[in-house]
Amino acid sequence: MKRRQPGLFDVEDRAAQLTKMGDPLVGLKARIDWEAFRPDLKRVHEKERKSQAGAKPFDVVLMFKILVLQQLHNLSDDGIEYQLRDRFSFMRFLGLQLEDRVPDSKTVWTFRESLKNLDLVDVLFARFHAQLAEQGYAAKAGQMVDATFVEVPKQRNTREENALIKEGQVPEAWDKPEAQAKRRQKDTQARWTKKNDEKHYGYKNHLNADEENKLIQSYSVTHAAVHDSQVFDELLDQTTDEQGNKRAVYADSAYRSEAQEQRLAEAEIASQICEKGTRGKPLTEEQKQSNRTKSKVRARVEHVFGAQAAMGGHLVRTIGLQRAKVKIGLMNLVYNMKRLVQLIQRDMKTAKRDLTNAYRKGAPEMV
């Protein structure tokens, strides 16, 4: 069988078919101002090169977009390298051609380490938060505060070793030269905790999400044993609207205390935190009904955690709090990017439907 020679427009035809079939990366590429991140990302290459010999470093925006792809599809560093070489949709999103160089797994790891060392993930999150406001998605409704566990591979330590780690010490045997490889694989900052008879090991992703659009407004990463209420204040949005009002806050009963209610009242933030009963003083029917009403709003934050779970966001395979902060921070950022595209598509469909209905109502009747 004679093979057909590739035509000039074969690549364009394949790209058009991918778009027609609903490639989600098309919207992500078009709706986000990727160049807005360049001023911050340029810091990665600010260190002066000792020589001009060798290959030039990869473009920082390209590398950042690779981390976004990695987070979206829950890929390891080796996995993202393979997919970059294999998937046409990834290449199109990055603007790569078949003949272009592709970053290997070590390059991806090094770039992510640079973000950690320069503490850039929070900066990038804030940069994108400004884009959300520019596109009309600034938070205006209630603020939902909650936290979820982010597990890490479990450590097989002895009770004595765990006791030392909790005290901030390193077991003496781990510092011996022959144990260096073992030491590098030990996470001494992750912690065990227990909730509803379930044990968890790792870290926590505490976040504040907008009630209306379910966009993450702020977040904090701690080890798993930190109580949710300990980072509540730093997550709160204290800004006021045009009428001088602050957004109400919704949270479950774990965040409620007399001291917390007093602080919210002093800050003039309406508390919609669920109440909790105590021994000898159970909740009244009125309080239970109030909790049900509050929970209908608060439960929307679970949609955020569910979307992140679909991206593999409830497990990270890193070692140490700082690397966990990078991975979890990127997860929160990428979730917001994906959510923005969904919101724009939703609003465009709504506008199109409203326009069609208005036209039909105003069009003259057919005779």
Coordinates of C-alpha atoms in Angstrom, one line a residue:
M1 CA 0.0 0.0 0.0
K2 CA 1.4 3.3 -1.1
R3 CA 1.8 5.8 1.8
R4 CA 0.3 9.2 1.4
Q5 CA 2.8 12.1 1.6
P6 CA 2.0 14.4 4.5
G7 CA 0.3 17.6 3.4
L8 CA 0.9 21.2 4.3
F9 CA -2.3 21.5 6.3
D10 CA -2.3 18.1 8.1
V11 CA -1.1 19.5 11.4
E12 CA -3.7 22.3 11.2
D13 CA -6.4 19.8 10.4
R14 CA -5.5 17.7 13.4
A15 CA -5.4 20.8 15.7
A16 CA -8.8 21.9 14.4
Q17 CA -10.3 18.4 15.1
L18 CA -8.9 18.5 18.7
T19 CA -10.5 21.9 19.2
K20 CA -13.8 20.6 17.8
M21 CA -13.7 17.6 20.2
G22 CA -13.3 20.0 23.2
D23 CA -9.6 20.2 24.1
P24 CA -9.8 21.9 27.5
L25 CA -6.3 23.3 27.0
V26 CA -7.6 25.6 24.3
G27 CA -9.6 27.7 26.7
L28 CA -6.8 27.7 29.3
K29 CA -4.3 29.0 26.8
A30 CA -6.6 31.7 25.4
R31 CA -8.3 33.0 28.6
I32 CA -5.2 33.4 30.8
D33 CA -2.6 36.2 30.4
W34 CA 0.5 34.0 30.7
E35 CA 2.9 36.9 30.0
A36 CA 1.6 38.6 33.1
F37 CA 3.6 36.0 35.1
R38 CA 6.9 36.7 33.3
P39 CA 8.2 39.6 35.5
D40 CA 8.0 37.3 38.6
L41 CA 9.3 34.2 36.9
K42 CA 12.3 36.0 35.4
R43 CA 13.8 35.9 38.9
V44 CA 14.5 32.3 38.3
H45 CA 17.2 33.2 35.8
E46 CA 18.5 36.3 37.5
K47 CA 21.7 34.5 38.6
E48 CA 24.5 35.5 36.2
R49 CA 25.8 32.7 34.0
K50 CA 29.5 32.0 34.3
S51 CA 29.7 31.1 30.6
Q52 CA 27.7 31.4 27.4
A53 CA 28.6 27.8 26.6
G54 CA 26.0 25.1 26.5
A55 CA 22.3 25.2 25.9
K56 CA 20.3 28.3 26.8
P57 CA 17.8 27.8 29.7
F58 CA 14.2 27.2 28.7
D59 CA 11.8 30.1 28.7
V60 CA 10.4 30.7 32.2
V61 CA 6.8 31.0 31.0
L62 CA 7.1 27.7 29.1
M63 CA 8.4 26.0 32.3
F64 CA 5.6 27.5 34.4
K65 CA 3.0 26.2 31.9
I66 CA 4.6 22.8 32.1
L67 CA 4.0 22.8 35.9
V68 CA 0.4 23.8 35.2
L69 CA 0.0 20.8 32.9
Q70 CA 1.7 18.5 35.5
Q71 CA -0.7 19.6 38.2
L72 CA -3.8 19.4 35.9
H73 CA -3.0 15.8 35.0
N74 CA -1.4 14.6 38.3
L75 CA 1.9 13.6 36.6
S76 CA 5.3 12.9 38.0
D77 CA 8.3 14.7 36.6
D78 CA 9.1 11.6 34.5
G79 CA 5.5 11.4 33.5
I80 CA 5.3 15.0 32.3
E81 CA 8.4 14.6 30.2
Y82 CA 7.0 11.6 28.5
Q83 CA 3.6 13.3 27.8
L84 CA 5.3 16.4 26.5
R85 CA 7.0 14.2 23.9
D86 CA 3.9 12.2 23.2
R87 CA 0.8 14.4 23.3
F88 CA 0.0 16.8 20.5
S89 CA -2.4 18.7 22.7
F90 CA 0.4 19.4 25.3
M91 CA 2.7 20.6 22.5
R92 CA 0.1 22.9 21.1
F93 CA -0.7 24.4 24.5
L94 CA 3.1 25.1 25.0
G95 CA 3.7 26.3 21.5
L96 CA 6.2 23.5 20.8
Q97 CA 7.0 22.0 17.4
L98 CA 8.2 18.5 16.8
E99 CA 11.7 19.6 16.2
D100 CA 11.9 21.8 19.4
R101 CA 13.8 20.8 22.6
V102 CA 11.7 19.4 25.4
P103 CA 12.6 19.9 29.1
D104 CA 13.6 16.6 30.8
S105 CA 12.3 15.6 34.2
K106 CA 15.4 17.0 36.0
T107 CA 14.8 20.4 34.4
V108 CA 11.2 20.3 35.6
W109 CA 12.3 19.4 39.1
T110 CA 15.0 22.1 39.2
F111 CA 12.5 24.8 38.0
R112 CA 10.0 23.8 40.7
E113 CA 12.8 23.9 43.3
S114 CA 13.6 27.5 42.1
L115 CA 10.0 28.5 42.8
K116 CA 10.4 27.1 46.3
N117 CA 13.8 28.8 47.0
L118 CA 12.5 32.1 45.8
D119 CA 9.1 31.7 47.5
L120 CA 7.4 32.5 44.2
V121 CA 4.2 30.4 44.4
D122 CA 2.4 32.8 46.7
V123 CA 3.5 35.7 44.4
L124 CA 2.1 33.9 41.3
F125 CA -1.1 33.1 43.1
A126 CA -1.6 36.8 43.9
R127 CA -0.7 37.8 40.3
F128 CA -3.4 35.6 39.0
H129 CA -5.8 36.8 41.7
A130 CA -5.4 40.3 40.1
Q131 CA -6.4 38.8 36.7
L132 CA -9.6 37.4 38.2
A133 CA -10.6 40.9 39.4
E134 CA -9.7 42.3 36.0
Q135 CA -12.0 39.8 34.3
G136 CA -14.9 40.6 36.6
Y137 CA -14.6 37.8 39.0
A138 CA -13.6 39.6 42.2
A139 CA -15.1 38.0 45.3
K140 CA -18.3 39.7 46.4
A141 CA -20.3 37.0 48.2
G142 CA -19.6 35.2 51.5
Q143 CA -16.2 33.7 52.3
M144 CA -16.1 30.0 53.0
V145 CA -13.3 28.8 55.2
D146 CA -12.3 25.1 55.5
A147 CA -9.4 22.7 55.3
T148 CA -8.6 19.4 53.9
F149 CA -5.8 16.8 54.4
V150 CA -3.1 16.4 51.9
E151 CA -1.4 13.0 52.5
V152 CA 2.2 12.1 51.9
P153 CA 3.8 8.6 51.8
K154 CA 3.7 7.2 55.3
Q155 CA 7.0 7.0 57.2
R156 CA 7.9 3.7 58.9
N157 CA 9.5 5.0 62.0
T158 CA 9.8 3.6 65.5
R159 CA 7.9 5.1 68.4
E160 CA 11.2 6.5 69.7
E161 CA 12.0 8.1 66.4
N162 CA 8.6 9.7 66.1
A163 CA 8.9 11.1 69.7
L164 CA 12.2 12.8 68.8
I165 CA 10.7 14.2 65.5
K166 CA 7.8 15.7 67.4
E167 CA 10.3 17.5 69.7
G168 CA 12.0 18.9 66.6
Q169 CA 15.0 16.6 66.8
V170 CA 16.5 14.1 64.4
P171 CA 17.3 10.6 65.5
E172 CA 21.0 10.2 66.0
A173 CA 21.2 7.1 63.8
W174 CA 19.9 9.1 60.8
D175 CA 22.9 11.5 60.9
K176 CA 25.4 8.7 60.4
P177 CA 27.3 8.7 57.0
E178 CA 25.9 5.3 56.1
A179 CA 22.3 6.6 56.7
Q180 CA 22.4 9.7 54.4
A181 CA 20.3 8.1 51.7
K182 CA 17.7 7.1 54.3
R183 CA 17.8 10.6 55.9
R184 CA 16.9 12.2 52.5
Q185 CA 13.8 10.1 52.3
K186 CA 12.5 11.0 55.8
D187 CA 9.9 13.8 56.2
T188 CA 10.4 15.2 59.6
Q189 CA 7.9 18.0 59.2
A190 CA 4.8 16.0 58.3
R191 CA 2.6 14.9 61.2
W192 CA 0.0 12.3 62.2
T193 CA -3.5 13.3 63.3
K194 CA -6.8 11.7 63.8
K195 CA -10.3 12.9 62.7
N196 CA -13.5 10.9 63.0
D197 CA -11.6 7.8 63.9
E198 CA -9.5 8.1 60.7
K199 CA -5.8 8.6 60.8
H200 CA -4.1 11.0 58.5
Y201 CA -0.4 11.7 57.8
G202 CA 1.0 14.7 56.0
Y203 CA -0.2 18.3 55.6
K204 CA -3.3 20.5 55.5
N205 CA -4.6 22.8 52.8
H206 CA -6.5 25.6 54.6
L207 CA -8.4 27.9 52.3
N208 CA -10.9 30.7 51.9
A209 CA -13.2 30.4 48.8
D210 CA -15.7 32.8 47.4
E211 CA -19.3 31.6 48.0
E212 CA -20.6 32.7 44.6
N213 CA -17.9 31.6 42.1
K214 CA -16.0 29.1 44.3
L215 CA -12.7 30.7 43.5
I216 CA -9.9 30.4 46.2
Q217 CA -9.1 33.8 47.6
S218 CA -6.4 32.8 50.1
Y219 CA -4.8 29.7 51.5
S220 CA -2.3 28.4 54.1
V221 CA -0.3 25.2 54.3
T222 CA 0.5 23.5 57.6
H223 CA 1.3 20.1 58.9
A224 CA -1.8 17.9 59.5
A225 CA -1.8 18.2 63.3
V226 CA -2.5 22.0 63.2
H227 CA -6.1 22.7 64.3
D228 CA -8.2 24.4 61.6
S229 CA -9.0 27.4 63.9
Q230 CA -5.3 28.3 64.3
V231 CA -5.0 29.7 60.8
F232 CA -8.6 31.1 60.6
D233 CA -7.7 34.7 61.1
E234 CA -5.0 34.8 58.5
L235 CA -7.3 33.5 55.9
L236 CA -10.0 36.1 56.4
D237 CA -10.6 38.9 53.8
Q238 CA -10.9 42.2 55.6
T239 CA -11.6 44.3 52.6
T240 CA -14.8 46.3 52.3
D241 CA -17.3 46.8 49.4
E242 CA -18.6 50.1 48.1
Q243 CA -21.0 50.3 51.0
G244 CA -18.2 49.7 53.5
N245 CA -19.4 46.2 54.4
K246 CA -17.2 43.2 54.8
R247 CA -18.1 39.7 53.4
A248 CA -19.7 37.3 55.8
V249 CA -17.8 34.2 56.8
Y250 CA -19.1 30.6 56.7
A251 CA -17.4 27.7 58.4
D252 CA -18.2 24.6 60.4
S253 CA -18.4 24.4 64.1
A254 CA -14.7 23.5 64.5
Y255 CA -13.9 27.2 64.0
R256 CA -16.4 28.5 66.6
S257 CA -15.5 29.8 70.0
E258 CA -16.5 32.8 72.1
A259 CA -13.1 34.4 71.5
Q260 CA -13.5 34.0 67.7
E261 CA -17.0 35.4 67.7
Q262 CA -15.7 38.4 69.6
R263 CA -12.9 39.0 67.1
L264 CA -15.3 38.8 64.2
A265 CA -17.7 41.2 65.8
E266 CA -14.9 43.7 66.5
A267 CA -13.8 43.3 62.8
E268 CA -17.4 43.9 61.7
I269 CA -17.6 40.6 59.9
A270 CA -20.9 38.8 60.0
S271 CA -20.4 35.3 61.5
Q272 CA -22.2 32.4 59.8
I273 CA -20.1 29.8 61.6
C274 CA -22.1 26.8 62.7
E275 CA -22.9 26.5 66.4
K276 CA -22.0 23.5 68.5
G277 CA -23.5 21.9 71.5
T278 CA -21.8 21.0 74.7
R279 CA -22.3 18.4 77.4
G280 CA -25.4 19.3 79.3
K281 CA -26.3 22.0 76.8
P282 CA -27.4 20.5 73.5
L283 CA -28.4 22.6 70.5
T284 CA -32.0 23.9 70.4
E285 CA -34.2 23.2 67.4
E286 CA -33.7 26.8 66.3
Q287 CA -29.9 26.5 66.4
K288 CA -30.1 23.2 64.5
Q289 CA -32.2 24.9 61.8
S290 CA -29.7 27.8 61.7
N291 CA -26.8 25.4 61.2
R292 CA -28.6 23.6 58.4
T293 CA -29.1 27.0 56.6
K294 CA -25.5 27.9 57.1
S295 CA -24.3 24.5 56.0
K296 CA -26.1 24.8 52.6
V297 CA -23.6 27.7 51.8
R298 CA -20.6 26.3 53.6
A299 CA -20.9 22.9 51.9
R300 CA -20.1 24.6 48.5
V301 CA -16.4 24.6 49.6
E302 CA -16.5 20.8 49.3
H303 CA -16.9 21.3 45.5
V304 CA -13.5 22.9 45.5
F305 CA -11.9 20.0 47.4
G306 CA -13.7 17.6 45.1
A307 CA -12.3 19.3 42.0
Q308 CA -8.8 19.2 43.5
A309 CA -9.1 15.5 44.4
A310 CA -9.9 14.9 40.7
M311 CA -6.5 16.4 39.9
G312 CA -4.8 14.2 42.5
G313 CA -4.5 17.1 44.9
H314 CA -5.0 15.2 48.1
L315 CA -1.7 13.4 47.9
V316 CA 1.8 14.8 47.3
R317 CA 5.0 12.8 46.9
T318 CA 7.4 15.5 48.2
I319 CA 9.5 15.7 51.3
G320 CA 9.3 18.6 53.7
L321 CA 6.9 21.5 54.4
Q322 CA 8.4 23.9 51.9
R323 CA 8.1 21.5 48.9
A324 CA 4.6 20.6 50.1
K325 CA 3.7 24.3 50.1
V326 CA 4.9 24.6 46.5
K327 CA 2.8 21.6 45.3
I328 CA -0.3 22.6 47.3
G329 CA 0.1 26.2 46.3
L330 CA 0.3 25.3 42.6
M331 CA -2.7 23.0 43.0
N332 CA -4.7 26.0 44.4
L333 CA -3.5 28.2 41.6
V334 CA -4.3 25.7 38.8
Y335 CA -7.7 25.0 40.3
N336 CA -8.4 28.8 40.0
M337 CA -7.2 28.8 36.4
K338 CA -9.4 25.9 35.5
R339 CA -12.4 27.4 37.4
L340 CA -12.0 30.8 35.6
V341 CA -12.3 29.1 32.2
Q342 CA -15.4 27.3 33.4
L343 CA -16.9 30.5 34.7
I344 CA -16.2 32.4 31.4
Q345 CA -17.8 29.5 29.3
R346 CA -20.8 29.5 31.6
D347 CA -21.3 33.2 31.4
M348 CA -20.9 33.2 27.6
K349 CA -23.6 30.5 27.3
T350 CA -25.9 32.4 29.6
A351 CA -25.4 35.6 27.6
K352 CA -26.0 33.8 24.3
R353 CA -29.2 32.2 25.6
D354 CA -30.4 35.5 27.0
L355 CA -29.7 37.3 23.7
T356 CA -31.5 34.6 21.8
N357 CA -34.6 34.8 24.0
A358 CA -34.6 38.6 23.8
Y359 CA -34.4 38.4 20.0
R360 CA -37.3 35.8 19.8
K361 CA -39.5 38.0 22.0
G362 CA -38.8 41.1 19.9
A363 CA -38.9 39.5 16.5
P364 CA -42.1 40.1 14.4
E365 CA -44.5 37.2 14.2
M366 CA -44.3 35.2 10.9
V367 CA -47.4 35.6 8.8

